[in-house]
Amino acid sequence: MSTPMMQQIAGLKREAGDAVLLTRMGDFYEILGEDAVRAAPVLEIALTQRGKGTDAETPMCGVPHFALDSYLPKLLEAGFSVAIAEPTAKAEEVKGLLPRAIKRIITPGTWLDDDARWLCALHRAGPVWGLALLQLASGALRVLPGEGEEALRATLERLAPQEVILAEGAPDLPELEAARTRLPAWRFEATRARQQVLAFFGWQHLEGVGLDPHPVAVGALAALLDHVEATQKGRPAHLQGVSLELGASGPLLDATSARHLEVLANGLDGGKAGTLLALLDQCRTRMGSRLLKAWLEQPLRDRGALERRWSQVAWLTEDRRRGPLQTLLARVPDLERLLGRVALGLASPPELAQLRDGLAVLQKLPALLRDEGWAPEVADLGLWPAGTPLCTALLAELQRCLAEAPPLDVEKGGLIRDGVDAELDAVRRLARDAKQVMLELEEEERRSSGIQSLKIKYNRVFGYYFEITKANLGAVPGHFLRKQTLANAERFTTEKLVAFEQRLLSAESDQVRLESVQFQRLLALVLESRADLTALARAVAALDLLAALAERARLSGWTRPELGEERDLILAAARHPMLEARLGRECIPNDLGFTAAQPMAVVTGPNMGGKSTFLRTAALLVVLAQTGSFVPAELMRFGLVDRIFTRIGASDQLARGQSTFMVEMTETARILNQATSASLVILDEIGRGTSTRDGLALAEAIAEALRDLKGGTSAGAPGGTPRTLFATHYFEMTKLADDARVQNLHVEVQEWEEQLHFLHRVAPGPADRSYGIQVARLAGLPRRVIQRAQRLLAQAPEVPKAPTPLQPALPLFEVEPDLLRAELEALDLNRMTPIEALTWLATKQKERA
């Protein structure tokens, strides 16, 4: 038979839907039924039974209420949503079963952790699509309209949301790694969506934010707002506007390039360690760290904005300026996240105290700038925007009202200072007086009865009472009234104790009620100041991030980039930033010289020689420079890059049904279709995923297509060749340098007594050979395999050798004249048929057998 408790749980579960229901029961959140079966292995906790042996027996597991935040990530990372049910009344206020309600539903995209989590809604109408994205913690709301399936996939891959909202029946994107939420299709409908957005923000029209021409994107926005209202049980007050982002399909760095270059995530486990993000993140606040990620995802492409940002970083590179500012900023909490928690009704008294203390710290910033004489320079550079609100009035009220160290739980009392509310002060005096009277009563009864161990005690069930051991029962005064009998003692009360208990409980209840009213008033004041708090948070984040970039530049000896001609990319003593951080002075610097007349290079040399590192270095320095950072080089002069395209590495995507070669060709096709003369293209070992003959043909054709790309800056420009670094093992590719637009580069090695030494230096000219067998020896292949490979290489027909490099190698043995090569060069291949060529090869093979 179902109990009232189980009936209540069943009702809550119907409301929770597919979300795992966590119901507060005393000090635990209990999970029951099928939810418990699903959740227990994910949470790594024991699965037990509730009501064991009864008709109401059901699977159960649970977690302590104070540890909820440590268990939630496990469920969310596993793709579950979580519904939190809390009591809506106190135990002393009701008889029987406590009423409970779902206070919020936490989904993978609405979890208020410290990471930048995005909730996304997607709506499509033919080739047109619209995305709406929300970062609930900070209240950042973005709308991105676009067109085309490829652009949509690229945008979603770059944004990497944790949860995607789709219309029921709408096509999915199976390759996207995100939780899915399906809503009825009518929630995306254009007319209804328009009205929902207007109502949510209280707007009269959409023209002011530029949404009118994008009804499909408005449909996505409306569906997202519906989902947020449903999961958060209301409209979050900190969502105040929308940022419309046009041209969403064309960022400087797409997801593929960011992955190849390890800008945000490393290639080992997808974590932050070893990435450009980790290297630059010297931020003292969480706000600054989040902004750094945003800047890396969307570097600048405006000359004026870049020069301004470099000037800001330059000013902050001096320790005497940056140090005091960073010391101050280190004491500022995450204002954006605190505001988000206030707006969602989740802020605790200690969090409000964090906000108060952070605002108090920021009041010192203008004085610091003024006292050090920096104010005029800071204003000119825009490091601290004029008119940035410091929320002084809000701070004053928080300081006046909030206790120095308020308790976590409002019901514990003591979170509001004395003198704030006259009624609250009176109730507190009453409570203090009642307690004093109770202590006096205890002493009076102890003295009159002669029972020295007599004490007044309290528990939630029986309230206040005198407890007397059995040994002292004979001395119990006649006016004592028995309340409870225990094994070794009895509990009593008196008329005086009952009267004072009622007075004390009433005072304590009134105190909690009045303090709660004051706390809610303070929360409302925070929300009234949300616009100023948001502006202040943005100013703090920008200053913090600029100081972090300056600190990295100062610590690592980086230099300020320079803007040059349109297709310049000139690097002197450039170092790979992450490799330099790991190796220090052992990191070998290299040069690169691209101009409009010669914007392309073919890079040859052996594996492990440093070709890929050189390619990545060039791309990473462009990312750094256009982010506003200084760069690890003695000189960097470049023209702005509109897109960075990379094809590096050979990681299979077999789970998506794509082989290494298919992925390579797909990414290369994207580059050829989207690159312009202002792009930077990085290609590493194109064509190695297929046969040598096919690979060489493809590599050469791809290089020629880039070299001859149309779209030069003027009619007389030598084509529209993008700045291109093309690393290859195909020595036939070096003939591309016959065209003045292309140069040959190679990585230097030295060989001595069968030992290969990698110099990791890049020099002009092509490599003389690939040293594949020597590299295999270094990798530890068995000696017999190496010897067999050498014999097979000696028997194989030789291909024409590239010209010797400009840097002479160490002395090698003299090479015997190659008669077969002479015969091969004498052949007139233009007049030979395929059969004649094969016959000639078969004859020579027999002669050499």
Coordinates of C-alpha atoms in Angstrom, one line a residue, residues 251-719:
P251 CA 35.6 33.6 -36.1
L252 CA 39.4 34.1 -36.4
L253 CA 39.9 30.6 -34.9
D254 CA 37.4 27.8 -35.5
A255 CA 37.1 24.8 -33.3
T256 CA 39.4 22.6 -35.4
S257 CA 42.2 25.1 -35.4
A258 CA 41.8 25.8 -31.7
R259 CA 42.0 22.1 -31.1
H260 CA 45.1 21.6 -33.3
L261 CA 46.9 24.5 -31.6
E262 CA 45.8 23.6 -28.1
V263 CA 44.5 27.0 -27.4
L264 CA 41.7 26.1 -24.9
A265 CA 42.1 22.3 -24.4
N266 CA 45.1 20.0 -24.7
G267 CA 45.3 17.1 -27.1
L268 CA 45.9 14.5 -24.3
D269 CA 42.8 14.6 -22.2
G270 CA 41.0 17.7 -23.3
G271 CA 42.0 19.5 -20.1
K272 CA 43.4 23.0 -19.5
A273 CA 46.9 21.9 -18.5
G274 CA 49.5 22.7 -21.1
T275 CA 47.3 25.0 -23.2
L276 CA 47.7 28.6 -24.2
L277 CA 44.7 29.4 -21.9
A278 CA 46.6 28.0 -19.0
L279 CA 49.8 29.8 -19.8
L280 CA 48.1 33.2 -20.0
D281 CA 45.8 32.8 -17.1
Q282 CA 47.5 34.9 -14.4
C283 CA 44.2 36.4 -13.5
R284 CA 43.4 37.1 -9.9
T285 CA 39.6 36.8 -10.4
R286 CA 37.3 34.2 -11.9
M287 CA 35.8 37.0 -14.0
G288 CA 39.1 37.7 -15.6
S289 CA 39.7 34.0 -16.3
R290 CA 36.3 33.8 -18.0
L291 CA 37.0 36.9 -20.1
L292 CA 40.4 35.5 -21.2
K293 CA 38.6 32.4 -22.7
A294 CA 36.2 34.8 -24.5
W295 CA 39.1 36.9 -25.9
L296 CA 40.9 33.8 -27.1
E297 CA 37.8 32.5 -28.8
Q298 CA 37.2 35.9 -30.5
P299 CA 40.5 37.7 -31.1
L300 CA 40.4 41.2 -32.5
R301 CA 40.5 42.1 -36.2
D302 CA 40.5 45.9 -35.8
R303 CA 43.8 47.8 -36.0
G304 CA 42.7 50.6 -33.6
A305 CA 41.4 48.2 -31.0
L306 CA 44.6 46.1 -31.2
E307 CA 46.9 49.1 -30.8
R308 CA 44.9 50.3 -27.8
R309 CA 45.0 46.9 -26.1
W310 CA 48.8 46.5 -26.7
S311 CA 49.2 50.0 -25.2
Q312 CA 47.2 49.0 -22.1
V313 CA 49.3 45.8 -21.7
A314 CA 52.5 47.8 -22.1
W315 CA 51.6 50.3 -19.4
L316 CA 50.9 47.4 -17.0
T317 CA 54.2 45.5 -17.7
E318 CA 55.9 47.7 -15.0
D319 CA 55.8 45.8 -11.8
R320 CA 55.4 48.9 -9.7
R321 CA 52.0 49.6 -11.4
R322 CA 50.7 46.1 -11.9
G323 CA 51.6 44.7 -8.5
P324 CA 49.4 47.0 -6.3
L325 CA 46.5 46.6 -8.7
Q326 CA 46.7 42.8 -8.8
T327 CA 47.0 42.7 -5.0
L328 CA 43.8 44.7 -4.8
L329 CA 42.0 42.6 -7.4
A330 CA 42.9 39.3 -5.7
R331 CA 40.5 40.2 -2.9
V332 CA 37.5 40.7 -5.3
P333 CA 35.0 37.8 -5.4
D334 CA 33.2 36.7 -8.5
L335 CA 30.7 39.5 -8.8
E336 CA 28.9 38.0 -11.8
R337 CA 28.3 34.7 -10.2
L338 CA 27.2 36.2 -6.9
L339 CA 24.7 38.4 -8.8
G340 CA 23.4 35.3 -10.7
R341 CA 22.9 33.4 -7.4
V342 CA 21.0 36.4 -5.9
A343 CA 18.8 36.6 -9.0
L344 CA 18.0 32.9 -8.8
G345 CA 17.2 33.0 -5.1
L346 CA 20.2 30.8 -4.2
A347 CA 22.4 33.3 -2.4
S348 CA 23.3 32.6 1.2
P349 CA 24.2 35.2 3.9
P350 CA 27.9 34.5 3.6
E351 CA 27.7 35.1 -0.1
L352 CA 26.1 38.5 0.5
A353 CA 29.0 39.2 2.9
Q354 CA 31.4 38.3 0.1
L355 CA 29.7 40.8 -2.2
R356 CA 29.9 43.5 0.6
D357 CA 33.6 42.8 1.2
G358 CA 34.4 42.8 -2.5
L359 CA 32.7 46.2 -3.0
A360 CA 34.6 47.6 0.0
V361 CA 37.9 46.6 -1.6
L362 CA 36.9 48.2 -5.0
Q363 CA 36.3 51.5 -3.2
K364 CA 40.0 51.8 -2.7
L365 CA 40.8 51.6 -6.5
P366 CA 40.2 55.2 -7.4
A367 CA 42.2 56.4 -4.4
L368 CA 45.1 54.1 -5.4
L369 CA 45.1 55.5 -8.9
R370 CA 44.9 59.0 -7.6
D371 CA 47.6 58.7 -4.9
E372 CA 50.1 57.1 -7.3
G373 CA 49.5 59.7 -9.9
W374 CA 48.2 57.1 -12.4
A375 CA 44.7 58.4 -12.9
P376 CA 45.3 60.5 -16.1
E377 CA 47.2 57.7 -17.8
V378 CA 44.6 55.1 -16.8
A379 CA 41.9 57.3 -18.1
D380 CA 43.6 58.0 -21.4
L381 CA 44.3 54.3 -21.9
G382 CA 40.8 53.3 -20.9
L383 CA 42.1 50.8 -18.3
W384 CA 39.3 51.9 -15.9
P385 CA 36.4 53.4 -17.9
A386 CA 35.3 56.8 -16.7
G387 CA 32.0 56.6 -14.8
T388 CA 32.4 53.0 -13.7
P389 CA 29.9 52.6 -10.9
L390 CA 31.3 51.5 -7.5
C391 CA 27.9 50.7 -6.0
T392 CA 28.6 52.9 -3.0
A393 CA 25.0 53.1 -1.8
L394 CA 24.6 49.3 -1.9
L395 CA 27.8 48.8 -0.1
A396 CA 26.8 51.3 2.7
E397 CA 23.5 49.4 3.3
L398 CA 25.2 46.0 3.3
Q399 CA 27.8 47.3 5.8
R400 CA 25.1 48.8 8.0
C401 CA 22.8 45.8 8.0
L402 CA 24.8 42.6 7.5
A403 CA 26.7 41.0 10.4
E404 CA 30.5 40.7 10.0
A405 CA 30.4 36.9 9.7
P406 CA 26.8 35.9 9.0
P407 CA 25.7 32.2 9.4
L408 CA 25.1 30.0 6.4
D409 CA 21.5 29.3 7.5
V410 CA 19.1 32.2 7.9
E411 CA 17.2 30.3 10.6
K412 CA 20.2 30.2 12.9
G413 CA 19.8 33.9 13.4
G414 CA 22.5 36.5 13.9
L415 CA 22.9 37.7 10.3
I416 CA 21.5 41.2 10.9
R417 CA 23.3 43.8 13.0
D418 CA 21.8 45.4 16.1
G419 CA 20.3 48.8 15.4
V420 CA 18.9 48.0 11.9
D421 CA 15.3 47.2 12.9
A422 CA 13.8 48.4 16.2
E423 CA 11.3 45.5 16.3
L424 CA 14.1 43.0 15.8
D425 CA 16.2 44.6 18.6
A426 CA 13.2 44.3 21.0
V427 CA 12.7 40.7 20.1
R428 CA 16.4 40.0 20.7
R429 CA 16.3 41.7 24.1
L430 CA 13.3 39.6 25.0
A431 CA 15.1 36.4 23.9
R432 CA 18.2 37.3 25.9
D433 CA 16.1 38.2 28.9
A434 CA 14.2 35.0 28.7
K435 CA 17.3 32.9 28.6
Q436 CA 18.7 34.8 31.6
V437 CA 15.5 34.2 33.5
M438 CA 15.7 30.5 32.6
L439 CA 19.2 30.3 34.0
E440 CA 18.1 32.0 37.2
L441 CA 15.2 29.5 37.4
E442 CA 17.6 26.6 37.0
E443 CA 19.8 27.9 39.9
E444 CA 16.7 28.6 42.0
E445 CA 15.3 25.1 41.7
R446 CA 18.8 23.5 42.2
R447 CA 19.2 25.5 45.4
S448 CA 15.7 24.8 46.8
S449 CA 15.7 21.1 45.9
G450 CA 19.3 20.4 46.9
I451 CA 19.8 18.4 43.6
Q452 CA 23.1 19.8 42.4
S453 CA 23.0 18.0 39.1
L454 CA 19.7 19.5 38.1
K455 CA 19.8 21.3 34.7
I456 CA 17.4 22.6 32.2
K457 CA 17.7 20.8 28.8
Y458 CA 16.1 21.1 25.4
N459 CA 15.2 18.9 22.4
R460 CA 13.0 19.5 19.4
V461 CA 10.3 17.0 20.5
F462 CA 9.8 17.8 24.2
G463 CA 11.1 21.4 24.3
Y464 CA 12.6 22.6 27.6
Y465 CA 12.6 20.3 30.7
F466 CA 14.3 19.5 34.0
E467 CA 16.1 16.1 33.9
I468 CA 16.6 14.3 37.2
T469 CA 18.4 11.0 37.6
K470 CA 16.6 8.1 39.4
A471 CA 19.0 8.5 42.4
N472 CA 17.5 12.0 43.0
L473 CA 13.8 11.3 42.4
G474 CA 13.1 11.4 46.1
A475 CA 14.1 15.0 46.3
V476 CA 11.8 16.2 43.4
P477 CA 9.8 19.2 44.6
G478 CA 6.0 18.8 44.6
H479 CA 5.4 21.5 42.0
F480 CA 7.4 19.6 39.4
L481 CA 5.1 18.0 36.7
R482 CA 6.3 14.7 35.1
K483 CA 6.9 15.1 31.3
Q484 CA 8.7 11.9 30.3
T485 CA 10.2 8.7 31.9
L486 CA 13.5 7.3 30.7
A487 CA 15.5 4.3 31.7
N488 CA 17.8 6.1 34.2
A489 CA 16.1 9.4 34.6
E490 CA 12.8 11.4 34.4
R491 CA 12.0 14.7 32.8
F492 CA 9.8 17.4 34.5
T493 CA 8.5 20.8 33.8
T494 CA 7.0 23.6 35.9
E495 CA 4.5 26.3 35.3
K496 CA 7.3 28.9 35.3
L497 CA 9.3 26.9 32.9
V498 CA 6.4 26.5 30.5
A499 CA 5.7 30.2 30.5
F500 CA 9.3 31.1 29.9
E501 CA 9.6 28.5 27.2
Q502 CA 6.6 29.9 25.3
R503 CA 8.1 33.4 25.6
L504 CA 11.5 32.3 24.4
L505 CA 10.3 30.2 21.5
S506 CA 8.0 33.1 20.4
A507 CA 11.0 35.5 20.5
E508 CA 13.3 33.1 18.6
S509 CA 10.6 32.6 16.0
D510 CA 10.0 36.3 15.6
Q511 CA 13.8 36.9 15.4
V512 CA 14.1 34.5 12.5
R513 CA 11.1 36.0 10.8
L514 CA 12.4 39.6 11.1
E515 CA 15.9 38.7 10.1
S516 CA 14.6 36.9 7.0
V517 CA 12.6 40.0 6.1
Q518 CA 15.8 42.1 6.3
F519 CA 17.8 39.6 4.3
Q520 CA 15.2 39.6 1.5
R521 CA 15.3 43.4 1.5
L522 CA 19.1 43.3 1.0
L523 CA 18.7 40.8 -1.8
A524 CA 16.2 43.1 -3.5
L525 CA 18.6 46.0 -3.2
V526 CA 21.3 43.9 -4.9
L527 CA 18.9 43.2 -7.8
E528 CA 18.0 46.9 -8.1
S529 CA 21.8 47.5 -8.5
R530 CA 22.3 44.7 -11.1
A531 CA 23.0 47.1 -14.0
D532 CA 25.7 48.9 -12.0
L533 CA 27.1 45.6 -10.6
T534 CA 27.3 44.2 -14.1
A535 CA 29.2 47.2 -15.4
L536 CA 31.6 47.1 -12.4
A537 CA 32.2 43.4 -12.9
R538 CA 33.1 43.9 -16.6
A539 CA 35.5 46.7 -15.7
V540 CA 37.2 44.5 -13.1
A541 CA 37.4 41.5 -15.4
A542 CA 39.0 43.6 -18.2
L543 CA 41.6 45.2 -15.9
D544 CA 42.4 41.9 -14.3
L545 CA 42.9 40.2 -17.7
L546 CA 45.1 43.0 -19.1
A547 CA 47.2 42.8 -16.0
A548 CA 47.5 39.1 -16.4
L549 CA 48.7 39.5 -20.0
A550 CA 51.2 42.1 -18.9
E551 CA 52.5 39.8 -16.2
R552 CA 53.0 37.0 -18.6
A553 CA 54.8 39.4 -21.0
R554 CA 57.0 40.6 -18.1
L555 CA 57.9 37.2 -16.7
S556 CA 58.6 35.6 -20.1
G557 CA 60.3 38.6 -21.8
W558 CA 57.7 38.9 -24.6
T559 CA 57.6 41.8 -26.9
R560 CA 55.0 44.1 -28.3
P561 CA 53.9 43.1 -31.9
E562 CA 53.8 45.6 -34.7
L563 CA 51.2 46.0 -37.5
G564 CA 52.8 45.9 -40.9
E565 CA 51.7 45.6 -44.5
E566 CA 48.6 43.6 -45.4
R567 CA 50.1 40.1 -45.9
D568 CA 53.3 40.5 -43.8
L569 CA 54.2 37.9 -41.2
I570 CA 57.7 38.6 -40.1
L571 CA 59.0 36.8 -37.0
A572 CA 62.5 37.1 -35.5
A573 CA 63.6 34.6 -32.8
A574 CA 60.0 33.4 -32.4
R575 CA 59.4 30.7 -29.7
H576 CA 56.5 28.3 -29.2
P577 CA 54.8 29.9 -26.1
M578 CA 53.9 26.6 -24.3
L579 CA 57.1 24.9 -25.2
E580 CA 59.1 27.9 -24.0
A581 CA 57.3 27.7 -20.6
R582 CA 58.3 24.1 -20.3
L583 CA 61.9 24.2 -21.7
G584 CA 63.0 27.8 -20.9
R585 CA 66.2 28.7 -22.6
E586 CA 66.4 25.3 -24.3
C587 CA 63.5 26.3 -26.6
I588 CA 65.1 27.0 -30.0
P589 CA 63.9 30.3 -31.6
N590 CA 63.3 30.6 -35.3
D591 CA 62.6 33.2 -38.0
L592 CA 59.9 33.5 -40.6
G593 CA 59.6 36.1 -43.4
F594 CA 56.3 36.4 -45.3
T595 CA 55.5 39.4 -47.4
A596 CA 52.8 40.0 -50.1
A597 CA 55.4 39.1 -52.7
Q598 CA 56.3 35.8 -51.1
P599 CA 53.6 34.6 -48.6
M600 CA 54.0 30.9 -48.9
A601 CA 56.6 28.4 -47.7
V602 CA 57.2 24.6 -48.2
V603 CA 58.8 23.2 -45.0
T604 CA 60.7 19.9 -45.4
G605 CA 62.8 17.8 -43.0
P606 CA 62.6 14.6 -40.9
N607 CA 60.1 13.7 -38.3
M608 CA 60.9 15.0 -34.9
G609 CA 62.9 17.8 -36.5
G610 CA 60.5 20.5 -35.4
K611 CA 58.4 21.2 -38.5
S612 CA 55.1 20.9 -36.6
T613 CA 56.3 23.1 -33.8
F614 CA 57.5 25.7 -36.2
L615 CA 54.1 25.8 -37.9
R616 CA 52.2 26.0 -34.6
T617 CA 54.5 28.7 -33.4
A618 CA 53.6 31.0 -36.3
A619 CA 49.8 30.4 -35.8
L620 CA 50.0 30.8 -32.0
L621 CA 51.8 34.1 -32.2
V622 CA 49.1 35.5 -34.5
V623 CA 46.5 34.3 -31.9
L624 CA 48.4 36.0 -29.1
A625 CA 48.9 39.2 -31.0
Q626 CA 45.3 39.6 -32.1
T627 CA 44.1 38.7 -28.6
G628 CA 46.1 41.8 -27.4
S629 CA 49.0 40.0 -25.9
F630 CA 52.7 40.5 -26.3
V631 CA 54.5 37.6 -28.1
P632 CA 57.5 35.3 -27.5
A633 CA 59.7 36.8 -30.2
E634 CA 62.3 39.5 -30.6
L635 CA 60.2 41.0 -33.4
M636 CA 56.8 40.3 -34.8
R637 CA 55.5 42.5 -37.7
F638 CA 52.3 41.3 -39.4
G639 CA 49.2 42.3 -41.3
L640 CA 45.9 41.4 -39.6
V641 CA 44.7 37.9 -40.2
D642 CA 41.0 37.3 -40.9
R643 CA 41.0 33.5 -40.3
I644 CA 43.5 30.9 -39.1
F645 CA 43.1 27.5 -40.7
T646 CA 45.1 24.5 -39.6
R647 CA 45.3 20.9 -40.7
I648 CA 47.7 19.2 -38.2
G649 CA 47.8 15.7 -36.8
A650 CA 46.2 12.4 -37.8
S651 CA 43.7 11.6 -35.1
D652 CA 41.0 9.2 -36.4
Q653 CA 37.4 10.0 -35.8
L654 CA 36.2 6.4 -36.3
A655 CA 33.4 6.9 -33.8
R656 CA 31.9 9.2 -36.3
G657 CA 32.5 6.9 -39.2
Q658 CA 35.4 8.9 -40.6
S659 CA 38.9 7.7 -41.2
T660 CA 42.0 9.7 -40.8
F661 CA 42.2 10.5 -44.5
M662 CA 38.6 11.4 -44.7
V663 CA 38.9 13.9 -41.8
E664 CA 42.1 15.3 -43.5
M665 CA 40.4 15.8 -46.8
T666 CA 37.3 17.3 -45.2
E667 CA 39.2 19.8 -43.2
T668 CA 41.4 20.7 -46.2
A669 CA 38.2 21.2 -48.3
R670 CA 36.9 23.6 -45.7
I671 CA 40.2 25.5 -45.9
L672 CA 40.2 25.8 -49.7
N673 CA 36.6 26.9 -49.7
Q674 CA 36.9 29.5 -47.0
A675 CA 40.5 30.9 -47.0
T676 CA 41.1 34.4 -48.3
S677 CA 44.3 36.4 -49.1
A678 CA 44.2 37.7 -45.6
S679 CA 44.1 34.2 -44.0
L680 CA 46.9 32.2 -42.3
V681 CA 46.9 28.5 -43.5
I682 CA 48.9 25.8 -41.6
L683 CA 49.1 22.4 -43.4
D684 CA 51.1 19.6 -42.0
E685 CA 51.8 16.4 -44.0
I686 CA 48.8 16.6 -46.3
G687 CA 48.3 13.4 -48.3
R688 CA 50.0 10.9 -46.0
G689 CA 46.8 9.0 -45.3
T690 CA 46.7 7.4 -48.7
S691 CA 49.2 6.0 -51.2
T692 CA 52.3 7.9 -51.9
R693 CA 51.4 8.6 -55.5
D694 CA 47.9 9.8 -54.7
G695 CA 49.1 11.7 -51.6
L696 CA 51.8 13.6 -53.6
A697 CA 49.3 14.5 -56.3
L698 CA 46.8 15.8 -53.8
A699 CA 49.4 17.7 -51.8
E700 CA 50.8 19.4 -54.9
A701 CA 47.3 20.3 -56.2
I702 CA 46.3 21.7 -52.8
A703 CA 49.4 23.8 -52.5
E704 CA 48.9 25.1 -56.1
A705 CA 45.3 26.0 -55.3
L706 CA 46.4 28.0 -52.3
R707 CA 49.2 29.6 -54.2
D708 CA 46.9 30.7 -57.0
L709 CA 43.9 31.6 -54.8
K710 CA 42.0 34.5 -56.3
G711 CA 41.2 37.6 -54.3
G712 CA 44.3 39.7 -54.2
T713 CA 44.2 43.1 -52.6
S714 CA 44.5 44.8 -56.0
A715 CA 44.3 44.1 -59.7
G716 CA 48.1 44.0 -59.9
A717 CA 48.6 41.8 -56.8
P718 CA 50.4 38.4 -57.5
G719 CA 47.3 36.4 -56.9

